[in-house]
Amino acid sequence: MNCKLCGTSGYYRPSYLKYWLCETHFVEYFEKRVLRFFSKPGRDLRNKKILVALSGGKDSVSLLHILLKNRDVLKYTNIVAVHVNLGISGFSDLVENVVRDIAGGENVPFLLIDLKNLIGIGLPELSRKARRAPCSVCGLVKRYLFNAVAETGGFDIVMTGHHLDDALKFMLKDMITYDVHSLRGLKPVVISVNGVTRMKPLTTVYEDDIKAYVKATGLKHIETPCPFKHIGDVDRAVDSITRVLEDNIPGGKIMLYRNLCKLVEEYLKSDENGILRCQYCYSPSRNHICGFCKLTENVLGEPRGIFVKKNIAKLLDNMEMKWVV
Ligand code: SF4
Ligand code: ZN
Ligand code: ZN
């Protein structure tokens, strides 16, 4: 199996391609494929302030690296990487150290949010006291914090490292459980009522492609999984459906994801009209109290949204801004 472009030994063949590529040509191909995401209407990064959620895993690390490497092409104003230390003992501090190294290596402005410092309680305790699964609390908290940073810091776009397998899996899970609101959020680009756009540029590639990319480039990343990572029955079922689909129809996962996104676009009415403002922190919310204020009110006795926003403003002021221009 030789590289289609140069004839040297093949390194990797994405399942949706009929040909192999050597390491160099695969890296080129992968980066171009991610960059193509931004050439579609409504995805231009010119003069935009971008916040990248950096977990330290292979996905967000690859995304950040490609964005920074191509700043001349993309012409954004600046990028800041943000990481949340969730306060999971024996895990979060290790991750934070690696993420700091990664951000330092990329020379990108870095904002650390320490959940315990911020609200006095880490994720494990928060989820225990709220009697909710850690991943559901984690998702709510991180979404709130990233939005709060974007709003407070005047960022135009929040980017996350979700790849196509992630997005497709969550979409199918939401269809099984009929979670309409969550379905809308899984499109590659979602514009929120507060004007912050959420983008998932890695929905152009598969998880296996990213694994091959970090191996070829040697990008530093964290491989240790979060201790709360849980693979349930629905996850297993959805994984096997998408695996069989791709085995029988190469590129089938791409087709299915694109078509599901079109369906969501065409048939799911926007819930913009149903969006209110949280009475405590003024964040966009489907209820009079946003999820974060409700969670913190239940667990800590008072809603912490507005307090968090004020503290994020301080963190942003104190951050050493080495703007990437
Ligand atoms: Fe959060 Fe860990 Fe769950 Fe991921 S696995 S959502 S990091 S708690
Ligand atoms: Zn080649
Ligand atoms: Zn609120």
CSV table of C-alpha atoms and ligand atoms in Angstrom, one decimal:
chain,number,residue,atom,x,y,z
A,1,MET,CA,0.0,0.0,0.0
A,2,ASN,CA,1.9,3.0,-1.2
A,3,CYS,CA,1.1,6.7,-1.0
A,4,LYS,CA,-1.1,7.8,-3.9
A,5,LEU,CA,0.8,11.1,-4.2
A,6,CYS,CA,4.4,10.2,-3.9
A,7,GLY,CA,4.6,6.4,-4.1
A,8,THR,CA,6.5,5.9,-0.8
A,9,SER,CA,5.3,3.6,1.9
A,10,GLY,CA,1.7,4.3,2.9
A,11,TYR,CA,1.1,5.4,6.5
A,12,TYR,CA,-2.7,5.7,6.8
A,13,ARG,CA,-5.9,5.4,4.8
A,14,PRO,CA,-9.0,7.2,6.2
A,15,SER,CA,-11.9,4.8,5.8
A,16,TYR,CA,-13.7,7.2,3.4
A,17,LEU,CA,-10.8,7.3,1.0
A,18,LYS,CA,-9.9,4.6,-1.5
A,19,TYR,CA,-6.2,5.3,-1.3
A,20,TRP,CA,-3.3,5.4,1.2
A,21,LEU,CA,-1.1,8.4,2.1
A,22,CYS,CA,2.4,8.6,3.5
A,23,GLU,CA,2.9,10.3,6.8
A,24,THR,CA,3.7,13.7,5.2
A,25,HIS,CA,0.8,13.7,2.7
A,26,PHE,CA,-1.6,12.4,5.3
A,27,VAL,CA,-0.7,15.3,7.7
A,28,GLU,CA,-1.2,17.8,4.8
A,29,TYR,CA,-4.5,16.1,3.8
A,30,PHE,CA,-5.8,16.1,7.3
A,31,GLU,CA,-5.0,19.8,8.0
A,32,LYS,CA,-6.6,20.8,4.6
A,33,ARG,CA,-9.7,18.9,5.5
A,34,VAL,CA,-10.1,20.7,8.8
A,35,LEU,CA,-9.4,24.1,7.2
A,36,ARG,CA,-12.0,23.4,4.5
A,37,PHE,CA,-14.6,23.7,7.4
A,38,PHE,CA,-13.9,27.4,7.5
A,39,SER,CA,-14.5,28.0,3.7
A,40,LYS,CA,-18.2,27.4,4.0
A,41,PRO,CA,-20.6,30.3,4.4
A,42,GLY,CA,-20.9,31.8,7.9
A,43,ARG,CA,-17.6,30.2,9.1
A,44,ASP,CA,-15.1,32.9,8.1
A,45,LEU,CA,-12.7,33.6,11.0
A,46,ARG,CA,-11.5,36.9,9.6
A,47,ASN,CA,-11.2,39.5,12.4
A,48,LYS,CA,-12.7,37.2,14.9
A,49,LYS,CA,-11.7,36.6,18.6
A,50,ILE,CA,-11.6,32.9,19.2
A,51,LEU,CA,-11.8,30.9,22.4
A,52,VAL,CA,-10.6,27.3,22.1
A,53,ALA,CA,-11.6,24.9,24.8
A,54,LEU,CA,-8.4,23.0,25.6
A,55,SER,CA,-9.0,19.7,27.5
A,56,GLY,CA,-5.5,18.4,26.7
A,57,GLY,CA,-6.9,15.4,24.8
A,58,LYS,CA,-5.8,14.6,21.2
A,59,ASP,CA,-8.8,16.4,19.7
A,60,SER,CA,-8.6,19.9,21.2
A,61,VAL,CA,-4.8,19.8,21.0
A,62,SER,CA,-5.0,19.0,17.2
A,63,LEU,CA,-7.6,21.7,16.7
A,64,LEU,CA,-5.5,24.4,18.5
A,65,HIS,CA,-2.4,23.4,16.6
A,66,ILE,CA,-4.0,23.6,13.2
A,67,LEU,CA,-5.6,27.0,14.0
A,68,LEU,CA,-2.3,28.5,15.2
A,69,LYS,CA,-0.3,27.0,12.3
A,70,ASN,CA,-2.7,28.6,9.8
A,71,ARG,CA,-3.3,32.0,11.3
A,72,ASP,CA,-2.0,33.7,8.1
A,73,VAL,CA,-4.7,31.9,6.1
A,74,LEU,CA,-7.5,32.2,8.6
A,75,LYS,CA,-6.8,35.8,9.5
A,76,TYR,CA,-8.5,35.8,12.9
A,77,THR,CA,-7.7,38.5,15.4
A,78,ASN,CA,-6.6,36.3,18.3
A,79,ILE,CA,-7.0,33.0,20.0
A,80,VAL,CA,-7.1,32.2,23.7
A,81,ALA,CA,-7.0,28.6,25.0
A,82,VAL,CA,-9.2,28.0,28.1
A,83,HIS,CA,-9.0,25.0,30.4
A,84,VAL,CA,-11.2,24.1,33.4
A,85,ASN,CA,-9.6,22.3,36.3
A,86,LEU,CA,-12.6,20.2,37.5
A,87,GLY,CA,-11.0,19.3,40.9
A,88,ILE,CA,-11.0,15.6,40.3
A,89,SER,CA,-8.4,14.3,42.7
A,90,GLY,CA,-5.5,12.4,41.2
A,91,PHE,CA,-6.5,13.6,37.7
A,92,SER,CA,-7.3,17.2,37.2
A,93,ASP,CA,-4.0,18.6,38.5
A,94,LEU,CA,-2.0,16.2,36.3
A,95,VAL,CA,-4.1,17.3,33.3
A,96,GLU,CA,-3.7,21.0,34.2
A,97,ASN,CA,0.1,20.6,34.2
A,98,VAL,CA,0.1,19.0,30.8
A,99,VAL,CA,-2.3,21.5,29.4
A,100,ARG,CA,-0.1,24.4,30.6
A,101,ASP,CA,2.9,22.8,28.9
A,102,ILE,CA,0.9,22.4,25.7
A,103,ALA,CA,-0.3,26.0,25.7
A,104,GLY,CA,3.2,27.2,26.5
A,105,GLY,CA,4.6,25.1,23.7
A,106,GLU,CA,2.1,26.6,21.3
A,107,ASN,CA,2.7,30.1,22.7
A,108,VAL,CA,-1.0,30.8,23.0
A,109,PRO,CA,-2.6,33.0,25.7
A,110,PHE,CA,-4.0,30.6,28.3
A,111,LEU,CA,-6.8,31.0,30.7
A,112,LEU,CA,-7.2,28.5,33.6
A,113,ILE,CA,-10.4,28.3,35.5
A,114,ASP,CA,-10.1,26.3,38.7
A,115,LEU,CA,-13.7,25.2,39.6
A,116,LYS,CA,-12.8,24.7,43.3
A,117,ASN,CA,-11.2,28.1,43.6
A,118,LEU,CA,-14.1,29.7,41.7
A,119,ILE,CA,-17.1,28.2,43.5
A,120,GLY,CA,-15.5,26.4,46.5
A,121,ILE,CA,-16.4,22.9,45.3
A,122,GLY,CA,-15.1,20.6,42.6
A,123,LEU,CA,-17.0,18.4,40.2
A,124,PRO,CA,-17.1,15.2,42.2
A,125,GLU,CA,-18.7,16.9,45.2
A,126,LEU,CA,-20.9,19.0,43.1
A,127,SER,CA,-22.3,16.0,41.3
A,128,ARG,CA,-22.7,14.0,44.5
A,129,LYS,CA,-24.6,16.8,46.2
A,130,ALA,CA,-26.8,17.5,43.2
A,131,ARG,CA,-27.5,13.8,42.8
A,132,ARG,CA,-26.7,14.0,39.1
A,133,ALA,CA,-24.2,12.0,37.0
A,134,PRO,CA,-20.8,13.7,36.9
A,135,CYS,CA,-20.7,14.0,33.1
A,136,SER,CA,-24.1,15.7,33.0
A,137,VAL,CA,-22.9,18.2,35.6
A,138,CYS,CA,-19.6,18.6,33.9
A,139,GLY,CA,-21.2,19.4,30.5
A,140,LEU,CA,-23.5,22.0,32.1
A,141,VAL,CA,-20.7,23.6,34.1
A,142,LYS,CA,-18.2,23.7,31.2
A,143,ARG,CA,-20.8,25.1,28.8
A,144,TYR,CA,-21.7,27.8,31.2
A,145,LEU,CA,-18.0,28.7,31.9
A,146,PHE,CA,-17.0,28.8,28.3
A,147,ASN,CA,-20.0,31.0,27.4
A,148,ALA,CA,-19.3,33.2,30.4
A,149,VAL,CA,-15.7,33.7,29.3
A,150,ALA,CA,-16.8,34.4,25.7
A,151,GLU,CA,-19.4,36.9,26.8
A,152,THR,CA,-17.2,38.6,29.4
A,153,GLY,CA,-14.1,38.7,27.2
A,154,GLY,CA,-15.9,39.8,24.0
A,155,PHE,CA,-15.1,36.6,22.1
A,156,ASP,CA,-17.0,35.9,18.8
A,157,ILE,CA,-16.5,32.2,18.7
A,158,VAL,CA,-16.1,29.2,21.1
A,159,MET,CA,-14.5,26.2,19.5
A,160,THR,CA,-14.5,22.7,20.8
A,161,GLY,CA,-12.6,19.6,19.6
A,162,HIS,CA,-15.7,17.4,19.0
A,163,HIS,CA,-15.0,15.1,16.0
A,164,LEU,CA,-17.5,13.5,13.6
A,165,ASP,CA,-17.8,10.3,15.7
A,166,ASP,CA,-18.6,12.3,18.8
A,167,ALA,CA,-21.2,14.5,17.1
A,168,LEU,CA,-22.8,11.6,15.3
A,169,LYS,CA,-22.9,9.5,18.4
A,170,PHE,CA,-24.6,12.2,20.5
A,171,MET,CA,-27.0,12.9,17.7
A,172,LEU,CA,-28.1,9.3,17.5
A,173,LYS,CA,-28.3,9.1,21.3
A,174,ASP,CA,-30.5,12.3,21.3
A,175,MET,CA,-32.7,10.8,18.7
A,176,ILE,CA,-33.2,7.6,20.8
A,177,THR,CA,-34.0,9.7,23.9
A,178,TYR,CA,-35.7,12.5,21.9
A,179,ASP,CA,-33.7,15.3,23.4
A,180,VAL,CA,-34.6,18.0,20.8
A,181,HIS,CA,-32.8,20.8,22.5
A,182,SER,CA,-29.5,18.9,22.7
A,183,LEU,CA,-29.9,17.8,19.0
A,184,ARG,CA,-29.8,21.5,17.8
A,185,GLY,CA,-26.5,22.0,19.7
A,186,LEU,CA,-24.8,19.2,17.8
A,187,LYS,CA,-24.7,21.0,14.5
A,188,PRO,CA,-21.1,22.0,13.4
A,189,VAL,CA,-22.0,25.7,13.9
A,190,VAL,CA,-24.5,27.0,16.4
A,191,ILE,CA,-25.2,30.7,16.9
A,192,SER,CA,-26.4,31.6,20.3
A,193,VAL,CA,-28.7,34.5,21.2
A,194,ASN,CA,-25.9,36.2,23.0
A,195,GLY,CA,-24.0,36.5,19.7
A,196,VAL,CA,-21.4,33.9,20.5
A,197,THR,CA,-21.0,31.2,17.8
A,198,ARG,CA,-20.1,27.7,18.8
A,199,MET,CA,-18.0,25.8,16.2
A,200,LYS,CA,-16.9,22.2,15.9
A,201,PRO,CA,-14.3,22.2,13.1
A,202,LEU,CA,-13.2,18.6,13.7
A,203,THR,CA,-16.6,17.3,12.6
A,204,THR,CA,-15.0,17.1,9.2
A,205,VAL,CA,-12.8,14.1,10.4
A,206,TYR,CA,-13.1,10.8,12.2
A,207,GLU,CA,-11.6,10.0,15.6
A,208,ASP,CA,-9.2,7.5,13.9
A,209,ASP,CA,-7.9,10.2,11.6
A,210,ILE,CA,-7.1,12.4,14.7
A,211,LYS,CA,-5.3,9.5,16.3
A,212,ALA,CA,-3.2,9.0,13.1
A,213,TYR,CA,-2.6,12.8,13.0
A,214,VAL,CA,-1.3,13.1,16.6
A,215,LYS,CA,0.9,10.0,16.1
A,216,ALA,CA,2.4,11.5,12.9
A,217,THR,CA,2.9,14.9,14.3
A,218,GLY,CA,4.0,13.8,17.8
A,219,LEU,CA,1.7,16.5,19.3
A,220,LYS,CA,1.8,16.3,23.1
A,221,HIS,CA,-1.6,15.3,24.6
A,222,ILE,CA,-3.2,13.5,27.5
A,223,GLU,CA,-4.1,9.9,27.0
A,224,THR,CA,-5.3,9.1,30.5
A,225,PRO,CA,-9.1,9.0,30.5
A,226,CYS,CA,-11.2,10.9,33.0
A,227,PRO,CA,-12.1,8.5,35.9
A,228,PHE,CA,-15.8,9.4,35.3
A,229,LYS,CA,-15.7,8.3,31.7
A,230,HIS,CA,-18.5,5.8,31.4
A,231,ILE,CA,-19.6,3.8,28.4
A,232,GLY,CA,-23.2,2.8,28.7
A,233,ASP,CA,-25.5,0.5,26.8
A,234,VAL,CA,-26.8,3.2,24.5
A,235,ASP,CA,-23.2,4.3,23.7
A,236,ARG,CA,-22.2,0.7,22.9
A,237,ALA,CA,-25.3,0.2,20.7
A,238,VAL,CA,-24.7,3.5,18.8
A,239,ASP,CA,-21.0,2.7,18.3
A,240,SER,CA,-21.9,-0.7,16.8
A,241,ILE,CA,-24.5,0.9,14.4
A,242,THR,CA,-22.0,3.4,13.1
A,243,ARG,CA,-19.2,0.8,12.8
A,244,VAL,CA,-21.4,-1.5,10.7
A,245,LEU,CA,-22.5,1.5,8.6
A,246,GLU,CA,-18.9,2.6,7.9
A,247,ASP,CA,-17.7,-1.0,7.2
A,248,ASN,CA,-20.4,-1.5,4.6
A,249,ILE,CA,-20.6,2.0,3.2
A,250,PRO,CA,-17.2,3.8,3.5
A,251,GLY,CA,-17.9,7.5,4.3
A,252,GLY,CA,-21.4,6.4,5.6
A,253,LYS,CA,-20.8,8.2,8.9
A,254,ILE,CA,-20.1,11.5,7.1
A,255,MET,CA,-23.2,11.1,5.0
A,256,LEU,CA,-25.4,10.3,8.0
A,257,TYR,CA,-24.1,13.2,10.1
A,258,ARG,CA,-24.5,15.7,7.2
A,259,ASN,CA,-28.0,14.5,6.5
A,260,LEU,CA,-29.1,14.5,10.1
A,261,CYS,CA,-27.8,18.1,10.4
A,262,LYS,CA,-29.9,19.1,7.4
A,263,LEU,CA,-32.9,17.5,9.0
A,264,VAL,CA,-32.3,19.3,12.2
A,265,GLU,CA,-31.9,22.6,10.2
A,266,GLU,CA,-35.0,22.1,8.2
A,267,TYR,CA,-37.5,20.4,10.5
A,268,LEU,CA,-36.6,21.5,14.0
A,269,LYS,CA,-38.0,24.9,14.7
A,270,SER,CA,-35.5,27.2,16.2
A,271,ASP,CA,-36.1,27.7,19.9
A,272,GLU,CA,-34.8,31.2,19.8
A,273,ASN,CA,-38.2,32.7,20.6
A,274,GLY,CA,-38.4,30.5,23.7
A,275,ILE,CA,-35.1,31.8,25.0
A,276,LEU,CA,-35.3,33.9,28.1
A,277,ARG,CA,-32.7,35.5,30.3
A,278,CYS,CA,-31.7,34.0,33.7
A,279,GLN,CA,-33.1,36.2,36.4
A,280,TYR,CA,-29.9,35.9,38.4
A,281,CYS,CA,-27.1,36.1,35.9
A,282,TYR,CA,-28.8,37.3,32.7
A,283,SER,CA,-27.4,34.4,30.6
A,284,PRO,CA,-29.6,33.1,27.8
A,285,SER,CA,-31.8,30.3,29.3
A,286,ARG,CA,-34.9,28.3,28.4
A,287,ASN,CA,-36.2,28.9,31.9
A,288,HIS,CA,-36.3,31.9,34.3
A,289,ILE,CA,-33.3,30.5,36.1
A,290,CYS,CA,-30.4,29.1,34.0
A,291,GLY,CA,-29.0,25.5,34.6
A,292,PHE,CA,-25.9,26.8,36.3
A,293,CYS,CA,-27.7,29.1,38.8
A,294,LYS,CA,-30.2,26.4,39.5
A,295,LEU,CA,-27.5,23.8,40.2
A,296,THR,CA,-25.4,26.2,42.4
A,297,GLU,CA,-28.5,27.4,44.2
A,298,ASN,CA,-29.5,23.8,45.0
A,299,VAL,CA,-26.1,22.7,46.1
A,300,LEU,CA,-24.5,25.8,47.6
A,301,GLY,CA,-27.6,27.6,48.8
A,302,GLU,CA,-27.2,30.6,46.4
A,303,PRO,CA,-27.0,31.0,42.6
A,304,ARG,CA,-23.4,31.6,41.6
A,305,GLY,CA,-23.7,32.7,38.0
A,306,ILE,CA,-23.2,36.4,38.5
A,307,PHE,CA,-20.3,35.8,41.0
A,308,VAL,CA,-18.6,33.5,38.5
A,309,LYS,CA,-18.9,36.1,35.7
A,310,LYS,CA,-17.3,38.8,37.9
A,311,ASN,CA,-14.5,36.5,38.8
A,312,ILE,CA,-14.0,35.5,35.2
A,313,ALA,CA,-13.6,39.1,34.3
A,314,LYS,CA,-10.9,39.4,36.9
A,315,LEU,CA,-9.1,36.3,35.6
A,316,LEU,CA,-9.3,37.7,32.1
A,317,ASP,CA,-7.8,41.0,33.3
A,318,ASN,CA,-4.9,39.3,35.0
A,319,MET,CA,-4.2,36.9,32.2
A,320,GLU,CA,-0.9,37.5,30.4
A,321,MET,CA,-2.3,38.3,27.0
A,322,LYS,CA,0.2,37.3,24.4
A,323,TRP,CA,-2.2,37.9,21.6
A,324,VAL,CA,-1.7,36.0,18.5
A,325,VAL,CA,-2.1,38.6,15.8
B,1,SF4,FE1,-16.4,15.6,32.3
B,1,SF4,FE2,-14.9,13.5,32.8
B,1,SF4,FE3,-17.5,13.2,32.1
B,1,SF4,FE4,-15.7,14.0,30.3
B,1,SF4,S1,-15.7,12.0,31.3
B,1,SF4,S2,-17.7,14.8,30.7
B,1,SF4,S3,-14.3,15.3,31.6
B,1,SF4,S4,-16.7,14.2,34.0
B,2,ZN,ZN,3.2,10.7,0.0
B,3,ZN,ZN,-28.0,32.2,35.7
